[in-house]
Amino acid sequence: MLYLIIHLQREEYEEDLLLAMASAGVFDAVVSDCRSARETMAHALPIFAGFSADLSGGGTYAKLIAASISEEKVVDDLLEELKEADIDFEEEGVGSMFVLPVSKYAGPAR
């Protein structure tokens, strides 16, 4: 089992990304609205107030998308769908994608 984690930083890619995930068979993902750490620091911590100038050109959008997936083929299918939608996570500012091996845990034995 694998755990897919996506940090999306471009709002214009959200719909295409979710469609690509559905095409790859990923339907049980969770999507969370987030604030970037840069935005949070700029507004909450006076020492980082200079960050607010960096935010004027955008860069405040953030989504966290996570899903468990059964096999690596799903990741390959997702990457192919993203390629067809011209979404490249290696491009600066798009975001990050991580795939981690995990074991399913159902809780303590009783």
Short mmCIF file of N, CA, C and O in Angstrom, two decimals:
data_model
loop_
_atom_site.label_atom_id
_atom_site.label_comp_id
_atom_site.label_asym_id
_atom_site.label_seq_id
_atom_site.Cartn_x
_atom_site.Cartn_y
_atom_site.Cartn_z
N MET A 1 0.85 -1.17 0.00
CA MET A 1 0.00 0.00 0.00
C MET A 1 0.90 1.24 0.00
O MET A 1 1.97 1.26 0.59
N LEU A 2 0.43 2.27 -0.68
CA LEU A 2 1.17 3.52 -0.80
C LEU A 2 0.30 4.67 -0.32
O LEU A 2 -0.93 4.60 -0.36
N TYR A 3 0.95 5.74 0.11
CA TYR A 3 0.24 6.94 0.53
C TYR A 3 0.71 8.09 -0.34
O TYR A 3 1.89 8.40 -0.38
N LEU A 4 -0.23 8.66 -1.07
CA LEU A 4 0.05 9.76 -1.98
C LEU A 4 -0.25 11.08 -1.28
O LEU A 4 -1.34 11.26 -0.74
N ILE A 5 0.71 11.98 -1.29
CA ILE A 5 0.55 13.30 -0.69
C ILE A 5 0.90 14.34 -1.76
O ILE A 5 1.97 14.28 -2.36
N ILE A 6 -0.02 15.27 -1.98
CA ILE A 6 0.21 16.32 -2.96
C ILE A 6 0.05 17.67 -2.29
O ILE A 6 -0.96 17.92 -1.63
N HIS A 7 1.04 18.52 -2.43
CA HIS A 7 0.97 19.92 -2.01
C HIS A 7 0.78 20.72 -3.30
O HIS A 7 1.73 20.84 -4.08
N LEU A 8 -0.40 21.22 -3.52
CA LEU A 8 -0.68 21.96 -4.75
C LEU A 8 -0.61 23.45 -4.47
O LEU A 8 -1.24 23.95 -3.54
N GLN A 9 0.15 24.18 -5.27
CA GLN A 9 0.34 25.60 -5.07
C GLN A 9 -0.24 26.45 -6.20
O GLN A 9 -0.10 27.66 -6.18
N ARG A 10 -0.89 25.81 -7.17
CA ARG A 10 -1.47 26.54 -8.30
C ARG A 10 -2.96 26.22 -8.41
O ARG A 10 -3.34 25.10 -8.75
N GLU A 11 -3.77 27.20 -8.13
CA GLU A 11 -5.22 27.02 -8.14
C GLU A 11 -5.74 26.58 -9.50
O GLU A 11 -6.67 25.78 -9.60
N GLU A 12 -5.14 27.07 -10.56
CA GLU A 12 -5.62 26.75 -11.90
C GLU A 12 -5.46 25.28 -12.26
O GLU A 12 -6.05 24.80 -13.23
N TYR A 13 -4.67 24.53 -11.48
CA TYR A 13 -4.47 23.11 -11.75
C TYR A 13 -5.38 22.21 -10.91
O TYR A 13 -5.39 20.99 -11.13
N GLU A 14 -6.12 22.76 -9.98
CA GLU A 14 -6.89 21.93 -9.05
C GLU A 14 -7.88 21.01 -9.78
O GLU A 14 -7.90 19.81 -9.53
N GLU A 15 -8.70 21.57 -10.64
CA GLU A 15 -9.72 20.76 -11.32
C GLU A 15 -9.08 19.68 -12.18
O GLU A 15 -9.49 18.51 -12.13
N ASP A 16 -8.07 20.04 -12.96
CA ASP A 16 -7.40 19.05 -13.81
C ASP A 16 -6.71 17.97 -12.98
O ASP A 16 -6.69 16.80 -13.37
N LEU A 17 -6.14 18.36 -11.86
CA LEU A 17 -5.49 17.39 -10.99
C LEU A 17 -6.51 16.39 -10.44
O LEU A 17 -6.28 15.17 -10.45
N LEU A 18 -7.64 16.89 -9.97
CA LEU A 18 -8.67 16.00 -9.43
C LEU A 18 -9.25 15.09 -10.53
O LEU A 18 -9.52 13.91 -10.27
N LEU A 19 -9.41 15.62 -11.73
CA LEU A 19 -9.88 14.79 -12.85
C LEU A 19 -8.85 13.71 -13.19
O LEU A 19 -9.21 12.56 -13.47
N ALA A 20 -7.57 14.07 -13.16
CA ALA A 20 -6.51 13.10 -13.42
C ALA A 20 -6.50 12.01 -12.36
O ALA A 20 -6.32 10.82 -12.67
N MET A 21 -6.72 12.40 -11.11
CA MET A 21 -6.77 11.41 -10.03
C MET A 21 -7.95 10.45 -10.24
O MET A 21 -7.80 9.24 -10.09
N ALA A 22 -9.10 10.99 -10.60
CA ALA A 22 -10.27 10.14 -10.86
C ALA A 22 -10.01 9.20 -12.03
O ALA A 22 -10.35 8.01 -11.97
N SER A 23 -9.38 9.70 -13.09
CA SER A 23 -9.06 8.86 -14.25
C SER A 23 -8.10 7.74 -13.89
O SER A 23 -8.14 6.66 -14.49
N ALA A 24 -7.24 7.99 -12.91
CA ALA A 24 -6.29 6.98 -12.45
C ALA A 24 -6.90 6.05 -11.40
O ALA A 24 -6.23 5.15 -10.91
N GLY A 25 -8.16 6.30 -11.03
CA GLY A 25 -8.83 5.43 -10.08
C GLY A 25 -8.71 5.86 -8.63
O GLY A 25 -9.00 5.10 -7.72
N VAL A 26 -8.30 7.09 -8.40
CA VAL A 26 -8.15 7.60 -7.03
C VAL A 26 -9.40 8.42 -6.70
O VAL A 26 -9.55 9.55 -7.16
N PHE A 27 -10.30 7.82 -5.92
CA PHE A 27 -11.57 8.48 -5.60
C PHE A 27 -11.71 8.82 -4.12
O PHE A 27 -12.57 9.60 -3.75
N ASP A 28 -10.90 8.23 -3.27
CA ASP A 28 -11.07 8.42 -1.83
C ASP A 28 -10.07 9.39 -1.22
O ASP A 28 -9.76 9.32 -0.05
N ALA A 29 -9.60 10.32 -2.01
CA ALA A 29 -8.63 11.30 -1.52
C ALA A 29 -9.32 12.32 -0.62
O ALA A 29 -10.53 12.54 -0.72
N VAL A 30 -8.55 12.91 0.26
CA VAL A 30 -9.03 14.03 1.05
C VAL A 30 -8.34 15.28 0.53
O VAL A 30 -7.17 15.26 0.15
N VAL A 31 -9.10 16.37 0.49
CA VAL A 31 -8.60 17.64 -0.01
C VAL A 31 -8.79 18.68 1.08
O VAL A 31 -9.92 18.88 1.54
N SER A 32 -7.71 19.30 1.50
CA SER A 32 -7.76 20.29 2.56
C SER A 32 -7.31 21.65 2.05
O SER A 32 -6.29 21.76 1.37
N ASP A 33 -8.08 22.68 2.39
CA ASP A 33 -7.64 24.05 2.13
C ASP A 33 -6.57 24.38 3.15
O ASP A 33 -6.70 24.06 4.33
N CYS A 34 -5.54 25.01 2.70
CA CYS A 34 -4.40 25.30 3.58
C CYS A 34 -3.93 26.74 3.37
O CYS A 34 -4.33 27.40 2.42
N ARG A 35 -3.06 27.18 4.25
CA ARG A 35 -2.33 28.43 4.09
C ARG A 35 -0.87 28.07 4.05
O ARG A 35 -0.41 27.24 4.82
N SER A 36 -0.15 28.72 3.17
CA SER A 36 1.28 28.46 3.12
C SER A 36 1.92 28.97 4.41
O SER A 36 1.43 29.91 5.04
N ALA A 37 3.02 28.35 4.78
CA ALA A 37 3.74 28.81 5.97
C ALA A 37 4.21 30.24 5.79
O ALA A 37 4.19 31.04 6.72
N ARG A 38 4.61 30.60 4.57
CA ARG A 38 5.06 31.96 4.29
C ARG A 38 3.95 32.96 4.59
O ARG A 38 4.17 33.99 5.22
N GLU A 39 2.71 32.66 4.13
CA GLU A 39 1.59 33.56 4.38
C GLU A 39 1.28 33.65 5.88
O GLU A 39 1.06 34.74 6.42
N THR A 40 1.29 32.52 6.56
CA THR A 40 1.01 32.50 7.98
C THR A 40 2.04 33.30 8.76
O THR A 40 1.70 34.11 9.62
N MET A 41 3.31 33.12 8.43
CA MET A 41 4.37 33.86 9.13
C MET A 41 4.27 35.35 8.85
O MET A 41 4.46 36.16 9.75
N ALA A 42 3.97 35.70 7.61
CA ALA A 42 3.90 37.12 7.24
C ALA A 42 2.82 37.85 8.01
O ALA A 42 2.98 39.03 8.35
N HIS A 43 1.73 37.17 8.31
CA HIS A 43 0.61 37.83 8.99
C HIS A 43 0.61 37.65 10.51
O HIS A 43 0.07 38.48 11.22
N ALA A 44 1.22 36.57 10.98
CA ALA A 44 1.13 36.27 12.41
C ALA A 44 2.38 36.65 13.21
O ALA A 44 2.29 36.88 14.41
N LEU A 45 3.52 36.70 12.55
CA LEU A 45 4.77 36.95 13.26
C LEU A 45 5.43 38.23 12.72
O LEU A 45 5.89 38.26 11.58
N PRO A 46 5.48 39.28 13.52
CA PRO A 46 6.03 40.56 13.06
C PRO A 46 7.44 40.46 12.47
O PRO A 46 7.77 41.19 11.54
N ILE A 47 8.23 39.54 12.98
CA ILE A 47 9.60 39.42 12.48
C ILE A 47 9.64 39.03 11.00
O ILE A 47 10.59 39.30 10.29
N PHE A 48 8.55 38.39 10.51
CA PHE A 48 8.48 37.96 9.12
C PHE A 48 7.58 38.87 8.27
O PHE A 48 7.15 38.49 7.19
N ALA A 49 7.31 40.06 8.72
CA ALA A 49 6.41 40.97 7.99
C ALA A 49 6.91 41.25 6.58
O ALA A 49 6.11 41.53 5.68
N GLY A 50 8.21 41.16 6.36
CA GLY A 50 8.77 41.37 5.03
C GLY A 50 8.28 40.36 4.01
O GLY A 50 8.30 40.61 2.81
N PHE A 51 7.80 39.20 4.48
CA PHE A 51 7.27 38.19 3.56
C PHE A 51 6.03 38.69 2.85
O PHE A 51 5.72 38.26 1.75
N SER A 52 5.29 39.62 3.46
CA SER A 52 4.04 40.08 2.85
C SER A 52 4.30 40.73 1.49
O SER A 52 3.45 40.67 0.60
N ALA A 53 5.46 41.33 1.30
CA ALA A 53 5.79 41.91 -0.01
C ALA A 53 5.92 40.80 -1.06
O ALA A 53 5.54 40.98 -2.21
N ASP A 54 6.43 39.64 -0.65
CA ASP A 54 6.56 38.51 -1.57
C ASP A 54 5.22 37.94 -1.96
O ASP A 54 5.09 37.27 -2.97
N LEU A 55 4.18 38.16 -1.16
CA LEU A 55 2.87 37.57 -1.40
C LEU A 55 2.05 38.37 -2.39
O LEU A 55 1.02 37.90 -2.87
N SER A 56 2.48 39.59 -2.72
CA SER A 56 1.68 40.43 -3.60
C SER A 56 1.54 39.85 -5.00
O SER A 56 0.56 40.10 -5.68
N GLY A 57 2.48 39.05 -5.43
CA GLY A 57 2.43 38.45 -6.75
C GLY A 57 1.75 37.10 -6.75
O GLY A 57 1.94 36.32 -7.67
N GLY A 58 0.98 36.78 -5.75
CA GLY A 58 0.34 35.47 -5.65
C GLY A 58 1.11 34.61 -4.69
O GLY A 58 1.86 35.09 -3.86
N GLY A 59 0.94 33.32 -4.81
CA GLY A 59 1.68 32.41 -3.95
C GLY A 59 1.00 32.14 -2.63
O GLY A 59 1.60 31.58 -1.74
N THR A 60 -0.27 32.54 -2.48
CA THR A 60 -0.95 32.28 -1.22
C THR A 60 -1.86 31.05 -1.28
O THR A 60 -2.32 30.59 -0.26
N TYR A 61 -2.13 30.54 -2.47
CA TYR A 61 -2.99 29.37 -2.65
C TYR A 61 -2.25 28.13 -2.19
O TYR A 61 -1.06 27.93 -2.49
N ALA A 62 -2.93 27.26 -1.46
CA ALA A 62 -2.33 25.99 -1.04
C ALA A 62 -3.43 24.97 -0.77
O ALA A 62 -4.42 25.28 -0.12
N LYS A 63 -3.26 23.77 -1.31
CA LYS A 63 -4.15 22.63 -1.05
C LYS A 63 -3.28 21.45 -0.68
O LYS A 63 -2.19 21.25 -1.21
N LEU A 64 -3.79 20.66 0.25
CA LEU A 64 -3.14 19.42 0.64
C LEU A 64 -4.10 18.30 0.23
O LEU A 64 -5.26 18.29 0.66
N ILE A 65 -3.63 17.41 -0.62
CA ILE A 65 -4.44 16.31 -1.12
C ILE A 65 -3.72 15.02 -0.75
O ILE A 65 -2.52 14.88 -1.01
N ALA A 66 -4.44 14.10 -0.15
CA ALA A 66 -3.82 12.85 0.28
C ALA A 66 -4.76 11.68 0.02
O ALA A 66 -5.98 11.82 0.11
N ALA A 67 -4.17 10.54 -0.32
CA ALA A 67 -4.96 9.35 -0.60
C ALA A 67 -4.10 8.10 -0.41
O ALA A 67 -2.90 8.13 -0.69
N SER A 68 -4.72 7.04 0.05
CA SER A 68 -4.03 5.76 0.05
C SER A 68 -4.32 5.10 -1.30
O SER A 68 -5.43 5.20 -1.83
N ILE A 69 -3.31 4.48 -1.85
CA ILE A 69 -3.47 3.82 -3.14
C ILE A 69 -2.91 2.40 -3.04
O ILE A 69 -1.99 2.15 -2.26
N SER A 70 -3.47 1.53 -3.84
CA SER A 70 -3.17 0.11 -3.69
C SER A 70 -1.85 -0.32 -4.30
O SER A 70 -1.18 -1.21 -3.77
N GLU A 71 -1.47 0.29 -5.41
CA GLU A 71 -0.27 -0.18 -6.11
C GLU A 71 0.40 0.94 -6.89
O GLU A 71 -0.20 1.97 -7.16
N GLU A 72 1.64 0.69 -7.27
CA GLU A 72 2.42 1.69 -7.99
C GLU A 72 1.85 2.03 -9.36
O GLU A 72 2.03 3.14 -9.86
N LYS A 73 1.14 1.11 -9.97
CA LYS A 73 0.54 1.35 -11.27
C LYS A 73 -0.41 2.55 -11.23
O LYS A 73 -0.51 3.32 -12.18
N VAL A 74 -1.08 2.75 -10.11
CA VAL A 74 -1.98 3.89 -9.96
C VAL A 74 -1.18 5.20 -10.06
O VAL A 74 -1.62 6.16 -10.69
N VAL A 75 0.00 5.22 -9.46
CA VAL A 75 0.87 6.40 -9.53
C VAL A 75 1.31 6.63 -10.98
O VAL A 75 1.27 7.77 -11.47
N ASP A 76 1.69 5.56 -11.67
CA ASP A 76 2.09 5.68 -13.06
C ASP A 76 0.95 6.23 -13.92
O ASP A 76 1.15 7.11 -14.75
N ASP A 77 -0.27 5.71 -13.67
CA ASP A 77 -1.45 6.19 -14.41
C ASP A 77 -1.71 7.66 -14.11
O ASP A 77 -2.03 8.44 -15.02
N LEU A 78 -1.58 8.05 -12.85
CA LEU A 78 -1.79 9.45 -12.47
C LEU A 78 -0.78 10.35 -13.15
O LEU A 78 -1.14 11.40 -13.70
N LEU A 79 0.47 9.96 -13.14
CA LEU A 79 1.51 10.77 -13.78
C LEU A 79 1.25 10.91 -15.28
O LEU A 79 1.47 11.98 -15.85
N GLU A 80 0.77 9.86 -15.91
CA GLU A 80 0.44 9.92 -17.34
C GLU A 80 -0.72 10.88 -17.58
O GLU A 80 -0.68 11.70 -18.51
N GLU A 81 -1.74 10.84 -16.73
CA GLU A 81 -2.88 11.76 -16.85
C GLU A 81 -2.44 13.20 -16.64
O GLU A 81 -2.90 14.11 -17.34
N LEU A 82 -1.57 13.43 -15.67
CA LEU A 82 -1.07 14.78 -15.41
C LEU A 82 -0.26 15.29 -16.60
O LEU A 82 -0.36 16.47 -16.97
N LYS A 83 0.53 14.41 -17.20
CA LYS A 83 1.31 14.79 -18.37
C LYS A 83 0.39 15.23 -19.51
O LYS A 83 0.65 16.24 -20.16
N GLU A 84 -0.70 14.50 -19.71
CA GLU A 84 -1.65 14.84 -20.76
C GLU A 84 -2.34 16.18 -20.48
O GLU A 84 -2.74 16.89 -21.40
N ALA A 85 -2.48 16.53 -19.19
CA ALA A 85 -3.11 17.81 -18.81
C ALA A 85 -2.08 18.94 -18.70
O ALA A 85 -2.41 20.04 -18.26
N ASP A 86 -0.84 18.67 -19.10
CA ASP A 86 0.26 19.65 -19.02
C ASP A 86 0.49 20.15 -17.60
O ASP A 86 0.76 21.34 -17.38
N ILE A 87 0.42 19.25 -16.63
CA ILE A 87 0.74 19.59 -15.24
C ILE A 87 2.04 18.88 -14.90
O ILE A 87 2.13 17.66 -14.93
N ASP A 88 3.06 19.67 -14.60
CA ASP A 88 4.39 19.15 -14.33
C ASP A 88 4.85 19.60 -12.95
O ASP A 88 5.15 20.79 -12.75
N PHE A 89 4.91 18.68 -12.01
CA PHE A 89 5.30 19.03 -10.65
C PHE A 89 6.79 19.36 -10.53
O PHE A 89 7.24 19.81 -9.49
N GLU A 90 7.54 19.15 -11.59
CA GLU A 90 8.94 19.57 -11.57
C GLU A 90 9.08 21.04 -11.93
O GLU A 90 10.13 21.63 -11.72
N GLU A 91 8.02 21.64 -12.44
CA GLU A 91 8.01 23.07 -12.76
C GLU A 91 7.92 23.88 -11.46
O GLU A 91 7.18 23.53 -10.54
N GLU A 92 8.67 24.96 -11.40
CA GLU A 92 8.71 25.83 -10.22
C GLU A 92 7.31 26.35 -9.87
O GLU A 92 6.59 26.84 -10.74
N GLY A 93 6.93 26.23 -8.61
CA GLY A 93 5.70 26.82 -8.12
C GLY A 93 4.44 25.99 -8.29
O GLY A 93 3.37 26.41 -7.87
N VAL A 94 4.54 24.82 -8.92
CA VAL A 94 3.34 23.97 -9.08
C VAL A 94 3.01 23.29 -7.76
O VAL A 94 1.85 23.25 -7.36
N GLY A 95 4.01 22.77 -7.10
CA GLY A 95 3.79 22.08 -5.84
C GLY A 95 4.72 20.89 -5.73
O GLY A 95 5.72 20.80 -6.44
N SER A 96 4.34 19.96 -4.86
CA SER A 96 5.15 18.77 -4.62
C SER A 96 4.24 17.56 -4.57
O SER A 96 3.09 17.65 -4.16
N MET A 97 4.79 16.42 -4.96
CA MET A 97 4.07 15.17 -4.88
C MET A 97 4.99 14.13 -4.24
O MET A 97 6.15 14.02 -4.61
N PHE A 98 4.44 13.39 -3.27
CA PHE A 98 5.20 12.38 -2.56
C PHE A 98 4.41 11.08 -2.56
O PHE A 98 3.19 11.10 -2.42
N VAL A 99 5.11 9.97 -2.69
CA VAL A 99 4.49 8.66 -2.58
C VAL A 99 5.31 7.88 -1.55
O VAL A 99 6.51 7.69 -1.73
N LEU A 100 4.63 7.47 -0.49
CA LEU A 100 5.31 6.78 0.60
C LEU A 100 4.75 5.37 0.77
O LEU A 100 3.53 5.19 0.72
N PRO A 101 5.61 4.38 1.01
CA PRO A 101 5.09 3.05 1.32
C PRO A 101 4.54 3.05 2.75
O PRO A 101 5.15 3.64 3.65
N VAL A 102 3.39 2.47 2.95
CA VAL A 102 2.79 2.41 4.28
C VAL A 102 2.17 1.04 4.53
O VAL A 102 1.89 0.28 3.60
N SER A 103 1.97 0.74 5.80
CA SER A 103 1.23 -0.45 6.19
C SER A 103 -0.11 -0.01 6.72
O SER A 103 -0.21 1.02 7.42
N LYS A 104 -1.13 -0.75 6.41
CA LYS A 104 -2.46 -0.41 6.90
C LYS A 104 -2.53 -0.77 8.38
O LYS A 104 -2.12 -1.85 8.79
N TYR A 105 -3.05 0.14 9.16
CA TYR A 105 -3.15 -0.06 10.61
C TYR A 105 -4.59 0.14 11.00
O TYR A 105 -5.18 1.20 10.76
N ALA A 106 -5.17 -0.86 11.60
CA ALA A 106 -6.59 -0.80 11.96
C ALA A 106 -6.78 -0.51 13.45
O ALA A 106 -7.90 -0.47 13.92
N GLY A 107 -5.72 -0.32 14.20
CA GLY A 107 -5.85 -0.04 15.62
C GLY A 107 -5.34 -1.19 16.45
O GLY A 107 -4.97 -2.24 15.94
N PRO A 108 -5.32 -0.99 17.76
CA PRO A 108 -4.77 -2.02 18.66
C PRO A 108 -5.63 -3.29 18.65
O PRO A 108 -6.85 -3.23 18.51
N ALA A 109 -4.96 -4.42 18.77
CA ALA A 109 -5.67 -5.70 18.87
C ALA A 109 -6.41 -5.74 20.20
O ALA A 109 -5.93 -5.26 21.22
N ARG A 110 -7.58 -6.33 20.19
CA ARG A 110 -8.36 -6.41 21.43
C ARG A 110 -8.52 -7.83 21.88
O ARG A 110 -8.58 -8.74 21.23
#
